[in-house]
Coordinates of C-alpha atoms and ligand atoms in Angstrom, one line a residue:
M1 CA 25.1 65.7 -40.7
D2 CA 26.3 67.2 -43.9
A3 CA 30.0 66.9 -44.6
S4 CA 32.5 67.1 -47.4
S5 CA 33.4 63.9 -49.1
D6 CA 36.9 62.4 -48.9
E7 CA 37.3 63.0 -52.6
G8 CA 38.1 66.6 -52.0
V9 CA 36.1 69.5 -50.7
V10 CA 32.6 69.3 -51.9
T11 CA 30.6 72.5 -51.8
E12 CA 27.8 71.7 -49.6
E13 CA 24.4 72.5 -51.0
V14 CA 21.7 72.8 -48.5
I15 CA 18.2 72.8 -49.7
V16 CA 15.6 74.9 -47.9
P17 CA 12.5 74.3 -49.9
R18 CA 10.6 77.6 -50.3
R19 CA 7.2 78.2 -51.8
V20 CA 7.6 80.8 -54.5
G21 CA 7.1 84.3 -53.0
Q22 CA 7.2 83.1 -49.4
A23 CA 9.9 84.2 -47.0
S24 CA 10.2 80.8 -45.4
A25 CA 8.7 77.4 -45.7
E26 CA 6.5 76.3 -42.8
P27 CA 7.3 72.7 -41.8
W28 CA 4.0 71.6 -43.2
D29 CA 4.4 73.6 -46.3
V30 CA 4.5 71.8 -49.5
L31 CA 6.1 72.4 -52.8
S32 CA 4.7 71.4 -56.1
P33 CA 7.2 69.9 -58.6
V34 CA 6.7 73.0 -60.7
D35 CA 8.1 75.2 -57.8
I36 CA 11.2 73.0 -57.7
E37 CA 11.7 72.8 -61.5
D38 CA 11.2 76.5 -62.2
G39 CA 14.3 77.3 -60.3
S40 CA 12.6 78.7 -57.2
G41 CA 14.1 75.7 -55.2
S42 CA 17.5 74.4 -56.2
A43 CA 17.1 70.9 -57.8
Q44 CA 19.4 68.6 -55.9
N45 CA 20.1 65.6 -58.1
R46 CA 23.4 64.5 -56.8
L47 CA 23.6 62.9 -53.4
L48 CA 26.2 60.8 -51.6
I49 CA 25.1 58.8 -48.5
K50 CA 28.4 58.2 -46.8
G51 CA 29.7 55.9 -44.1
G52 CA 26.6 53.9 -43.5
R53 CA 25.8 50.2 -43.5
V54 CA 23.7 49.2 -46.5
V55 CA 21.1 46.6 -45.6
N56 CA 19.3 44.6 -48.3
D57 CA 17.0 41.6 -47.7
D58 CA 19.9 39.2 -48.5
M59 CA 23.0 41.0 -47.2
M60 CA 24.6 43.9 -45.3
Q61 CA 27.7 45.8 -46.3
D62 CA 29.5 48.9 -45.2
A63 CA 29.2 51.0 -48.3
D64 CA 28.5 54.5 -49.7
V65 CA 25.6 55.1 -52.0
Y66 CA 25.8 57.7 -54.8
I67 CA 22.6 58.9 -56.3
E68 CA 21.9 61.0 -59.4
D69 CA 18.7 62.0 -61.0
G70 CA 16.6 59.9 -58.7
I71 CA 18.5 56.6 -59.4
I72 CA 21.2 54.8 -57.4
K73 CA 24.3 55.1 -59.6
Q74 CA 27.0 53.6 -57.4
V75 CA 27.2 51.4 -54.2
G76 CA 30.6 50.8 -52.7
T77 CA 33.6 52.5 -51.0
N78 CA 35.9 55.3 -52.2
L79 CA 33.4 56.3 -54.8
H80 CA 34.3 59.1 -57.2
T81 CA 31.5 61.7 -57.2
P82 CA 31.2 64.9 -59.2
G83 CA 31.5 68.3 -57.6
G84 CA 28.3 69.8 -56.2
T85 CA 27.3 66.5 -54.7
R86 CA 25.5 66.9 -51.4
V87 CA 26.8 64.5 -48.7
I88 CA 24.8 62.9 -46.0
E89 CA 27.0 61.5 -43.3
A90 CA 25.4 58.1 -42.3
K91 CA 28.1 56.7 -39.9
G92 CA 26.5 54.4 -37.3
H93 CA 23.3 54.3 -39.4
L94 CA 21.7 51.7 -41.6
V95 CA 21.0 52.6 -45.2
M96 CA 17.9 50.6 -46.3
P97 CA 15.4 50.5 -49.1
G98 CA 12.5 52.8 -48.3
G99 CA 9.5 51.0 -46.8
I100 CA 6.6 49.8 -49.0
D101 CA 3.2 49.7 -47.3
T102 CA 1.2 47.2 -49.2
H103 CA -2.2 48.2 -47.8
T104 CA -3.6 51.7 -47.3
H105 CA -6.9 53.5 -47.8
M106 CA -6.2 57.2 -48.1
Q107 CA -9.3 59.4 -48.1
M108 CA -11.5 56.4 -48.8
P109 CA -15.2 56.9 -48.8
F110 CA -16.5 54.3 -46.3
M111 CA -19.4 53.6 -44.0
G112 CA -21.0 57.0 -44.7
T113 CA -17.9 59.1 -44.3
Q114 CA -14.4 59.4 -45.7
A115 CA -11.0 58.5 -44.2
I116 CA -9.5 61.6 -42.8
D117 CA -5.9 61.0 -43.9
D118 CA -5.8 61.9 -47.6
F119 CA -3.1 61.2 -50.2
Y120 CA -1.1 64.2 -49.0
T121 CA -1.2 63.9 -45.3
G122 CA -1.0 60.1 -45.5
T123 CA 2.0 59.9 -47.8
R124 CA 3.7 62.8 -46.0
A125 CA 3.3 60.8 -42.8
A126 CA 4.6 57.7 -44.6
L127 CA 7.8 59.5 -45.5
A128 CA 8.2 60.7 -41.9
G129 CA 8.3 57.1 -40.8
G130 CA 10.6 55.8 -43.5
T131 CA 8.0 54.5 -46.0
T132 CA 8.6 55.6 -49.5
M133 CA 5.8 53.8 -51.3
I134 CA 2.2 52.9 -50.6
M135 CA -0.2 50.5 -52.3
D136 CA -3.8 51.8 -52.1
F137 CA -7.1 50.3 -53.3
A138 CA -9.6 51.5 -55.8
L139 CA -12.9 50.1 -54.5
P140 CA -15.9 50.4 -56.8
Q141 CA -19.4 50.3 -55.3
R142 CA -21.4 47.2 -56.2
G143 CA -22.4 47.6 -59.9
E144 CA -19.9 50.4 -60.5
S145 CA -17.3 50.2 -63.3
L146 CA -13.9 49.1 -62.0
I147 CA -12.2 51.3 -64.6
E148 CA -14.1 54.4 -63.4
A149 CA -13.2 53.7 -59.8
F150 CA -9.5 53.3 -60.8
H151 CA -9.5 56.6 -62.6
R152 CA -11.3 58.3 -59.7
W153 CA -8.6 57.1 -57.3
R154 CA -5.9 58.3 -59.8
T155 CA -7.4 61.8 -59.8
W156 CA -7.4 61.9 -56.0
A157 CA -3.9 60.6 -55.6
D158 CA -1.8 62.1 -58.5
P159 CA -1.9 65.7 -57.4
K160 CA -1.3 65.0 -53.7
V161 CA 1.0 62.0 -53.2
C162 CA 4.4 62.9 -51.8
C163 CA 5.8 59.4 -52.6
D164 CA 5.2 56.8 -55.2
Y165 CA 2.1 54.6 -55.1
A166 CA 0.4 51.6 -56.8
I167 CA -3.2 50.6 -56.9
H168 CA -5.0 47.3 -56.2
V169 CA -8.5 47.2 -57.7
G170 CA -11.4 45.8 -55.8
V171 CA -13.7 43.2 -57.4
T172 CA -16.7 44.1 -55.4
W173 CA -19.3 42.4 -57.7
W174 CA -19.1 40.0 -60.6
S175 CA -20.3 40.1 -64.2
D176 CA -18.9 39.7 -67.7
K177 CA -18.3 43.4 -67.7
V178 CA -16.1 43.1 -64.6
A179 CA -14.1 40.3 -66.3
Q180 CA -13.6 42.5 -69.3
E181 CA -12.6 45.5 -67.3
M182 CA -10.1 43.5 -65.3
E183 CA -8.3 42.8 -68.6
E184 CA -8.3 46.4 -69.6
L185 CA -6.9 47.3 -66.2
T186 CA -4.1 44.8 -66.5
N187 CA -3.3 45.6 -70.1
E188 CA -3.5 49.3 -70.1
Q189 CA -3.3 50.6 -66.5
G190 CA -0.6 48.6 -64.9
V191 CA -2.8 46.8 -62.4
N192 CA -1.6 43.3 -61.4
S193 CA -3.7 42.6 -58.3
F194 CA -7.4 42.5 -57.6
K195 CA -9.0 42.3 -54.2
M196 CA -12.1 40.3 -53.4
F197 CA -14.0 40.7 -50.1
M198 CA -15.4 37.7 -48.2
A199 CA -16.9 40.0 -45.7
Y200 CA -19.1 43.2 -45.9
K201 CA -22.2 41.2 -46.6
D202 CA -24.7 43.0 -48.9
T203 CA -22.1 45.5 -50.1
W204 CA -18.8 44.1 -51.3
Q205 CA -18.9 40.4 -50.3
L206 CA -18.6 37.8 -53.0
N207 CA -20.0 34.3 -52.7
D208 CA -17.9 31.2 -53.5
E209 CA -19.0 31.0 -57.1
E210 CA -18.1 34.7 -57.7
L211 CA -14.8 34.1 -55.9
L212 CA -14.0 31.2 -58.2
E213 CA -14.9 33.3 -61.3
S214 CA -12.7 36.2 -60.1
F215 CA -9.8 33.8 -59.2
K216 CA -10.0 32.2 -62.6
R217 CA -10.0 35.6 -64.3
C218 CA -7.0 36.7 -62.3
K219 CA -5.1 33.6 -63.4
E220 CA -6.0 34.1 -67.1
L221 CA -4.7 37.7 -66.8
G222 CA -1.6 36.8 -64.8
A223 CA -2.8 38.8 -61.9
L224 CA -2.6 38.2 -58.1
A225 CA -5.9 37.6 -56.3
Q226 CA -6.1 39.2 -52.9
V227 CA -8.8 38.6 -50.3
H228 CA -10.2 40.1 -47.2
A229 CA -10.7 36.8 -45.4
E230 CA -13.6 36.9 -43.0
N231 CA -16.9 35.0 -43.3
G232 CA -19.4 37.9 -43.8
D233 CA -22.5 35.7 -43.3
V234 CA -21.4 34.7 -39.9
I235 CA -20.5 38.2 -39.0
K236 CA -23.9 39.4 -40.0
E237 CA -25.6 36.7 -37.9
N238 CA -23.4 37.3 -34.9
S239 CA -23.8 41.1 -35.1
K240 CA -27.6 40.8 -35.1
K241 CA -27.5 38.5 -32.1
L242 CA -25.2 40.7 -30.1
L243 CA -27.2 43.9 -30.8
E244 CA -30.3 42.0 -29.7
L245 CA -28.5 41.2 -26.5
G246 CA -27.9 45.0 -26.0
I247 CA -24.2 44.7 -26.7
T248 CA -23.7 47.8 -28.8
G249 CA -20.2 48.9 -27.8
P250 CA -16.9 48.3 -29.6
E251 CA -16.4 45.0 -27.8
G252 CA -19.2 43.7 -29.9
H253 CA -17.1 44.2 -33.0
E254 CA -14.5 41.6 -32.1
M255 CA -17.1 39.3 -30.5
S256 CA -19.0 39.3 -33.9
R257 CA -15.9 38.1 -35.8
P258 CA -13.8 35.8 -33.6
E259 CA -10.6 34.2 -34.9
E260 CA -12.3 31.1 -36.4
V261 CA -14.4 33.4 -38.7
E262 CA -11.2 34.8 -40.1
A263 CA -9.5 31.4 -40.2
E264 CA -12.4 29.7 -42.0
A265 CA -12.4 32.3 -44.7
T266 CA -8.6 32.1 -45.0
N267 CA -8.7 28.4 -45.5
R268 CA -11.7 28.6 -47.9
A269 CA -9.9 31.2 -50.0
C270 CA -6.8 29.0 -50.2
V271 CA -8.8 26.0 -51.3
L272 CA -10.9 27.9 -53.9
A273 CA -7.8 29.5 -55.3
N274 CA -5.8 26.3 -55.3
Q275 CA -8.6 24.4 -57.1
V276 CA -8.4 26.9 -60.0
G277 CA -4.7 27.3 -59.9
C278 CA -4.7 31.0 -59.0
P279 CA -1.9 32.6 -56.9
L280 CA -3.5 34.1 -53.8
Y281 CA -2.5 36.9 -51.3
I282 CA -4.3 37.0 -48.0
C283 CA -4.6 40.6 -46.7
K284 CA -4.1 41.8 -43.2
I285 CA -4.0 38.6 -41.2
T286 CA -4.7 39.5 -37.5
S287 CA -5.1 36.2 -35.8
K288 CA -3.1 33.1 -34.8
L289 CA -5.8 30.8 -36.3
A290 CA -5.9 32.5 -39.6
A291 CA -2.1 32.7 -39.8
S292 CA -2.0 29.0 -39.0
A293 CA -4.6 28.2 -41.6
L294 CA -2.5 30.0 -44.2
G295 CA 0.6 28.1 -43.0
Q296 CA -1.1 24.7 -43.4
N297 CA -2.1 25.6 -47.0
L298 CA 1.3 26.9 -47.7
R299 CA 2.9 23.6 -46.7
R300 CA 0.4 21.7 -48.8
G301 CA 1.9 23.5 -51.7
T302 CA -0.8 26.2 -52.3
L303 CA 0.5 29.3 -54.0
V304 CA -0.4 31.7 -51.2
W305 CA 1.3 34.8 -49.6
G306 CA 0.3 36.4 -46.4
E307 CA 0.3 40.0 -45.2
T308 CA -0.1 41.2 -41.7
I309 CA -0.3 44.8 -40.5
A310 CA 1.4 47.1 -38.0
A311 CA -1.7 47.2 -35.8
A312 CA -1.7 43.4 -35.3
L313 CA 2.1 43.4 -34.7
G314 CA 2.1 46.3 -32.3
T315 CA -1.0 46.1 -30.2
D316 CA -4.0 43.8 -29.4
G317 CA -7.8 43.5 -29.0
S318 CA -7.8 44.2 -25.2
H319 CA -8.4 47.8 -26.1
Y320 CA -12.0 47.0 -27.2
Y321 CA -12.8 46.4 -23.5
N322 CA -11.4 49.8 -22.4
P323 CA -14.1 51.7 -20.5
C324 CA -13.5 54.8 -22.6
W325 CA -15.8 54.4 -25.6
Q326 CA -13.6 56.6 -27.8
H327 CA -10.4 54.7 -27.0
A328 CA -12.1 51.4 -27.7
A329 CA -13.8 52.6 -30.9
G330 CA -10.4 54.0 -32.1
H331 CA -9.2 50.5 -32.4
I332 CA -12.1 49.2 -34.6
M333 CA -10.8 47.6 -37.8
S334 CA -11.5 44.4 -39.8
P335 CA -10.4 41.8 -39.2
P336 CA -10.2 43.0 -35.6
L337 CA -7.3 43.0 -33.3
R338 CA -7.3 39.9 -31.2
N339 CA -7.7 39.7 -27.4
D340 CA -4.8 37.4 -27.1
P341 CA -1.7 39.2 -25.9
Q342 CA 0.5 36.5 -27.5
T343 CA -0.8 37.3 -31.0
P344 CA 1.6 40.2 -31.9
G345 CA 4.6 38.1 -31.1
F346 CA 3.2 35.0 -32.9
L347 CA 2.6 37.0 -36.1
M348 CA 6.1 38.6 -35.8
E349 CA 7.7 35.1 -35.6
L350 CA 5.8 34.0 -38.7
L351 CA 7.1 37.0 -40.5
D352 CA 10.6 36.0 -39.6
V353 CA 10.2 32.3 -40.6
G354 CA 8.4 33.2 -43.9
D355 CA 4.8 32.0 -43.3
L356 CA 3.9 35.6 -43.6
Q357 CA 5.8 37.8 -46.1
T358 CA 4.6 41.4 -46.1
T359 CA 3.5 44.1 -43.7
G360 CA 1.0 46.8 -44.6
T361 CA -1.1 49.0 -42.3
D362 CA -4.6 49.0 -43.7
N363 CA -4.3 52.7 -42.8
C364 CA -7.8 54.0 -43.0
T365 CA -8.2 56.7 -40.4
F366 CA -11.3 58.2 -38.9
S367 CA -11.5 60.9 -36.2
A368 CA -13.2 60.4 -32.9
A369 CA -16.2 62.3 -34.2
Q370 CA -16.3 60.0 -37.3
K371 CA -16.0 56.9 -35.1
A372 CA -18.9 58.3 -33.0
L373 CA -21.2 57.5 -36.0
G374 CA -21.4 54.1 -34.3
K375 CA -21.8 55.4 -30.7
D376 CA -25.0 53.4 -30.3
D377 CA -24.2 50.5 -32.6
F378 CA -20.8 49.0 -33.1
T379 CA -21.7 47.9 -36.7
K380 CA -21.8 51.6 -37.6
I381 CA -18.3 52.5 -36.3
P382 CA -16.2 53.3 -39.4
N383 CA -13.6 50.5 -39.6
G384 CA -10.0 51.5 -39.8
V385 CA -6.9 52.7 -37.9
N386 CA -3.6 54.4 -38.4
G387 CA -0.2 52.9 -39.1
V388 CA 1.4 54.3 -42.2
E389 CA 3.7 56.6 -40.2
D390 CA 4.6 54.2 -37.4
R391 CA 4.8 50.8 -39.2
M392 CA 8.6 50.8 -39.6
S393 CA 9.4 51.8 -36.0
V394 CA 6.8 49.4 -34.6
I395 CA 8.2 46.4 -36.5
W396 CA 11.8 47.5 -35.7
E397 CA 10.9 47.6 -32.0
K398 CA 8.8 44.5 -31.8
G399 CA 10.8 42.5 -34.4
V400 CA 14.4 43.5 -34.4
V401 CA 14.9 44.9 -30.9
S402 CA 13.0 41.9 -29.5
G403 CA 15.5 39.6 -31.2
K404 CA 12.9 37.9 -33.4
M405 CA 14.4 39.1 -36.7
D406 CA 17.6 40.6 -38.1
P407 CA 17.9 43.8 -40.1
C408 CA 17.9 41.9 -43.4
R409 CA 14.6 40.2 -42.5
F410 CA 13.3 43.6 -41.4
V411 CA 14.1 44.9 -44.9
A412 CA 12.4 41.9 -46.5
V413 CA 9.1 42.2 -44.7
T414 CA 8.9 46.0 -44.8
S415 CA 10.0 46.5 -48.4
T416 CA 11.7 43.9 -50.6
N417 CA 9.0 41.1 -50.4
A418 CA 6.3 43.6 -51.4
A419 CA 8.4 44.7 -54.4
K420 CA 8.9 41.1 -55.4
I421 CA 5.3 40.0 -55.0
F422 CA 3.9 43.0 -56.9
N423 CA 6.6 42.7 -59.6
I424 CA 8.4 46.0 -59.1
Y425 CA 11.7 44.6 -57.9
P426 CA 14.5 45.7 -58.0
K427 CA 13.2 49.1 -59.2
K428 CA 11.9 49.2 -55.6
G429 CA 12.9 47.3 -52.5
R430 CA 16.7 47.2 -53.0
I431 CA 19.8 49.3 -52.6
A432 CA 21.4 48.5 -55.8
V433 CA 22.7 50.3 -58.9
G434 CA 19.8 51.1 -61.1
S435 CA 17.2 50.9 -58.4
D436 CA 15.1 53.9 -57.5
A437 CA 16.7 56.2 -54.9
D438 CA 14.0 55.6 -52.3
I439 CA 16.2 55.2 -49.3
V440 CA 15.9 55.5 -45.5
V441 CA 18.9 56.3 -43.3
W442 CA 17.8 54.5 -40.2
N443 CA 19.1 55.3 -36.7
P444 CA 18.6 52.0 -35.0
H445 CA 19.4 53.3 -31.5
A446 CA 17.4 56.5 -31.4
T447 CA 14.0 56.3 -29.7
R448 CA 10.8 58.2 -29.8
V449 CA 7.4 58.0 -28.1
I450 CA 4.5 57.6 -30.5
S451 CA 1.7 60.0 -30.0
A452 CA -1.2 61.6 -31.9
K453 CA 0.1 64.9 -30.4
T454 CA 3.2 64.7 -32.5
H455 CA 2.5 62.4 -35.4
H456 CA 2.2 63.8 -38.9
Q457 CA -1.1 62.1 -39.7
A458 CA -4.3 64.1 -39.8
V459 CA -6.2 61.7 -37.5
D460 CA -6.7 62.7 -33.8
F461 CA -6.0 59.2 -32.5
N462 CA -3.0 56.8 -32.6
I463 CA -3.4 53.2 -31.7
F464 CA 0.3 53.1 -30.6
E465 CA -0.2 56.1 -28.2
G466 CA 2.6 56.2 -25.7
M467 CA 4.6 53.4 -27.1
E468 CA 8.4 54.0 -27.0
V469 CA 10.1 52.6 -30.0
H470 CA 13.7 52.3 -31.2
G471 CA 14.4 53.1 -34.8
I472 CA 14.0 56.5 -36.4
A473 CA 14.2 57.6 -40.0
E474 CA 16.8 60.3 -39.7
F475 CA 16.9 60.9 -43.4
V476 CA 14.5 59.8 -46.1
V477 CA 15.3 60.0 -49.7
C478 CA 12.5 59.8 -52.2
H479 CA 13.0 60.0 -56.0
G480 CA 16.6 60.9 -55.0
R481 CA 15.4 64.0 -53.1
V482 CA 15.9 64.4 -49.4
V483 CA 12.4 64.7 -48.1
V484 CA 13.0 64.0 -44.4
E485 CA 16.1 65.5 -42.7
E486 CA 16.7 64.8 -39.0
G487 CA 13.0 64.6 -38.4
E488 CA 12.0 67.6 -40.5
V489 CA 9.6 66.5 -43.2
R490 CA 9.9 68.4 -46.5
A491 CA 7.2 66.6 -48.4
I492 CA 6.5 67.7 -52.0
S493 CA 2.8 67.3 -52.8
G494 CA 2.5 65.6 -56.2
M495 CA 6.1 64.5 -56.4
G496 CA 5.1 60.9 -56.0
K497 CA 4.3 58.9 -59.1
Y498 CA 1.9 56.1 -59.9
V499 CA 3.9 52.9 -60.3
P500 CA 2.4 50.4 -62.8
T501 CA 2.7 46.8 -61.6
P502 CA 3.1 44.3 -64.5
V503 CA 1.3 41.0 -64.7
F504 CA 2.7 37.5 -65.0
N505 CA 5.2 38.2 -62.3
P506 CA 7.8 35.4 -62.5
H507 CA 8.1 35.5 -58.7
V508 CA 4.4 34.6 -58.5
Y509 CA 3.7 32.8 -61.8
G510 CA 7.1 31.3 -62.4
R511 CA 6.3 27.9 -61.0
L512 CA 2.6 27.7 -61.9
E513 CA 3.1 26.4 -65.5
E514 CA 5.4 23.6 -64.4
R515 CA 3.2 22.8 -61.4
E516 CA 0.1 22.5 -63.6
R517 CA 2.0 20.4 -66.1
A518 CA 3.2 18.1 -63.3
N519 CA -0.2 17.9 -61.7
A520 CA -2.3 17.8 -64.8
P521 CA -5.2 15.2 -64.4
C522 CA -5.2 12.5 -67.0
K523 CA -7.8 9.9 -68.0
V524 CA -7.5 6.2 -67.4
E525 CA -7.7 4.1 -70.5
R526 CA -10.2 1.2 -70.0
A527 CA -12.6 -1.0 -72.0
P528 CA -16.1 0.4 -72.3
Y529 CA -18.6 -0.5 -69.6
E530 CA -21.0 -3.2 -70.8
G531 CA -23.1 -3.6 -67.7
P532 CA -26.7 -2.5 -66.9
V533 CA -27.4 1.3 -67.0
A534 CA -30.2 2.9 -65.2
Q535 CA -32.8 4.9 -67.2
L536 CA -33.5 8.5 -66.3
N537 CA -37.0 9.8 -66.5
G538 CA -36.1 13.0 -68.2
Q539 CA -35.7 15.1 -65.0
G540 CA -32.4 13.5 -64.2
M541 CA -33.9 11.5 -61.4
Q542 CA -34.9 7.9 -60.9
E543 CA -38.7 7.7 -61.1
G544 CA -40.1 7.4 -57.6
G545 CA -36.7 5.9 -56.5
I546 CA -37.5 2.7 -58.3
I547 CA -34.8 1.8 -60.7
P548 CA -36.5 0.5 -63.8
V549 CA -34.4 -2.4 -64.9
Q550 CA -33.6 -2.9 -68.5
Q551 CA -35.6 -6.1 -69.4
E552 CA -33.0 -7.1 -71.8
T553 CA -30.5 -7.3 -69.0
F554 CA -32.2 -10.5 -67.6
Y555 CA -33.4 -12.0 -70.9
T556 CA -30.7 -13.2 -73.2
R557 CA -33.4 -15.2 -75.2
G558 CA -36.3 -13.5 -76.9
P559 CA -39.9 -14.1 -75.7
T560 CA -41.6 -17.4 -76.7
R561 CA -43.9 -17.5 -79.7
S562 CA -46.8 -16.8 -77.3
G563 CA -44.9 -13.7 -75.9
G564 CA -44.1 -15.4 -72.6
V565 CA -40.8 -15.5 -70.8
N566 CA -38.4 -18.2 -72.0
L567 CA -38.0 -20.4 -68.9
H568 CA -34.4 -21.1 -69.9
D569 CA -33.5 -17.5 -69.1
S570 CA -32.0 -16.7 -65.6
S571 CA -34.2 -14.9 -63.1
F572 CA -31.3 -13.1 -61.4
H573 CA -28.3 -11.1 -62.6
V574 CA -24.6 -11.3 -61.6
S575 CA -25.0 -7.9 -60.1
G576 CA -27.2 -9.6 -57.5
R577 CA -30.3 -8.0 -58.8
Q578 CA -33.5 -10.1 -59.3
R579 CA -35.7 -10.0 -62.3
D580 CA -38.5 -8.5 -60.3
D581 CA -36.6 -6.0 -58.2
D582 CA -38.3 -3.2 -60.0
L583 CA -41.7 -4.3 -58.8
L584 CA -43.1 -3.0 -55.5
P585 CA -42.6 -5.5 -52.7
R586 CA -45.8 -7.6 -52.3
T587 CA -47.4 -8.4 -48.9
S588 CA -47.9 -12.0 -49.9
I589 CA -47.2 -14.3 -52.8
K590 CA -50.0 -16.4 -54.3
L591 CA -48.7 -19.6 -55.8
V592 CA -50.4 -20.2 -59.0
T593 CA -49.7 -23.5 -60.7
S594 CA -50.4 -24.6 -64.1
P595 CA -54.2 -25.5 -64.6
N596 CA -53.6 -29.2 -64.7
S597 CA -51.5 -29.6 -61.5
S598 CA -53.1 -30.8 -58.2
S599 CA -50.2 -29.8 -55.9
S600 CA -51.1 -29.6 -52.2
L601 CA -48.8 -26.6 -52.1
L602 CA -51.7 -24.5 -53.2
G603 CA -52.0 -21.7 -50.6
T604 CA -50.4 -18.4 -49.8
F605 CA -47.0 -17.4 -48.4
W606 CA -46.5 -14.1 -46.7
Ligands
URQ701 O1 -11.6 46.3 -44.8 C1 -10.8 47.1 -45.4 O2 -9.7 46.7 -45.9 C2 -11.2 48.5 -45.6 C3 -12.6 48.7 -46.1 C4 -10.9 49.4 -44.4 N1 -11.4 48.9 -43.2 C5 -10.7 48.2 -42.3 O3 -11.1 47.9 -41.2 N2 -9.6 47.7 -42.7
ZN702 ZN1 -8.0 47.4 -46.3

């Protein structure tokens, strides 16, 4: 769809990336930035996307977009562009900010193996589907330095990524060292979000006290606290029970962690975060109950944001009951897909109305052979599924084509909201002058059938297998460079850059200060208490449950000269207590009269 621009004939410059010394580039071939910059491939830095409809989260307009040196320079009509500008004809297409996938795990070591999509295949597939940025996780093992984990992930990603990326860091254990490293990561490495796990008992799970400490630390640092919200203790208990019943198949996975196990943790995380005034982000909500729990907290004023994922929007947990073990195991992820066919539509509607704000994929792929590590025990099936390539199309199909949301809302939930929440807006997430030229030219009417046979991911399984979807990324521009052209992916390994995410995001922290001022607790001024005070026996307890009464509370007059009780003193107190309450109850009372009395009342009451 190349064409000359109206402003006169523009020599068309077509790029055919070639590896130095190779006759032609294989479609899967990659170029390093050096190949491009040393003149072997022509560096295209002027691009005009013409005739399309620009869609941002807040508006749509028919406009052209001019790009130079990776940045959007002009948006409008009748633009003046310099000679040598490449033109992409976008008539009948939507020109949208490239997708931002808030939740991926490329090449992650997990459950004894390693996710099979790495930072190259994973980001190349992302671009193929219209996603131009991913947010991955550096997850230290318990006891490991967070900073070392962060740098390890950087060394994995930087040479391979074909698109930009950010990193959330896992707080998988707690100590003063962790607290100190969190500060270094925010101050020096551009990390503004930390993830705590409420599941994965005995590995990454934090208890409530550790969650509170990590939330307080996030707040001190101006960072966003993320949680994986499932009750890991219940999951461990249920898993043991199910295995003892001989339920070892993938169906046991969802049985072990029903919706209420996700909802309980979601609510608990909201309450804990709210009690310490920490902004909270709930990752990958997959159930109605958890989404409803988040919504209730949201409406009580809790600062909480919710993410769901392509898998939960596009399919459901019925697959766990498929008689084919591999098919069922291929859908294993946590929290699991739900066996309620209404769930995908329910979650999509919450995205539209704003109870949920972002969409990730939790892309963490394992081949059939890797999944078979759990062939005899569902707790050993590596958790994780695909999504990074198909997220945009699945949400377009299930969200826009279904009439649940309009294209502006689609842009919000696939790109802009993520940029705002993670404080990289409008650098990312918008078609505007000055924003990064990460753009997708979207054909809303074209269709494709999703299949592992044709997808760009390395994994041999696709949870959306056979699904026909509308919405195709005809062109994808990343860093101002055309990396997808009519379905042809021209990924450039290492072209992506790490994107620092700054702390104290006004979108997240902007209202916290005022809110805390408005809700600050204040003491009540009152006269000091003058009444009786119990005595403690040193261990903080009342001795034997008997409350020793301060003698002076009953006797306002001192003892008589002989040391006896002054009979003018009262024997009971206004509090209702009696003088002898502290004495053990007696079985009988022996009346003793003075020696010289002859009262017939001598005897015994009981
Ligand atoms: O739980 C996660 O976020 C990681 C460990 C991948 N596994 C998964 O099922 N999502
Ligand atoms: Zn995850």
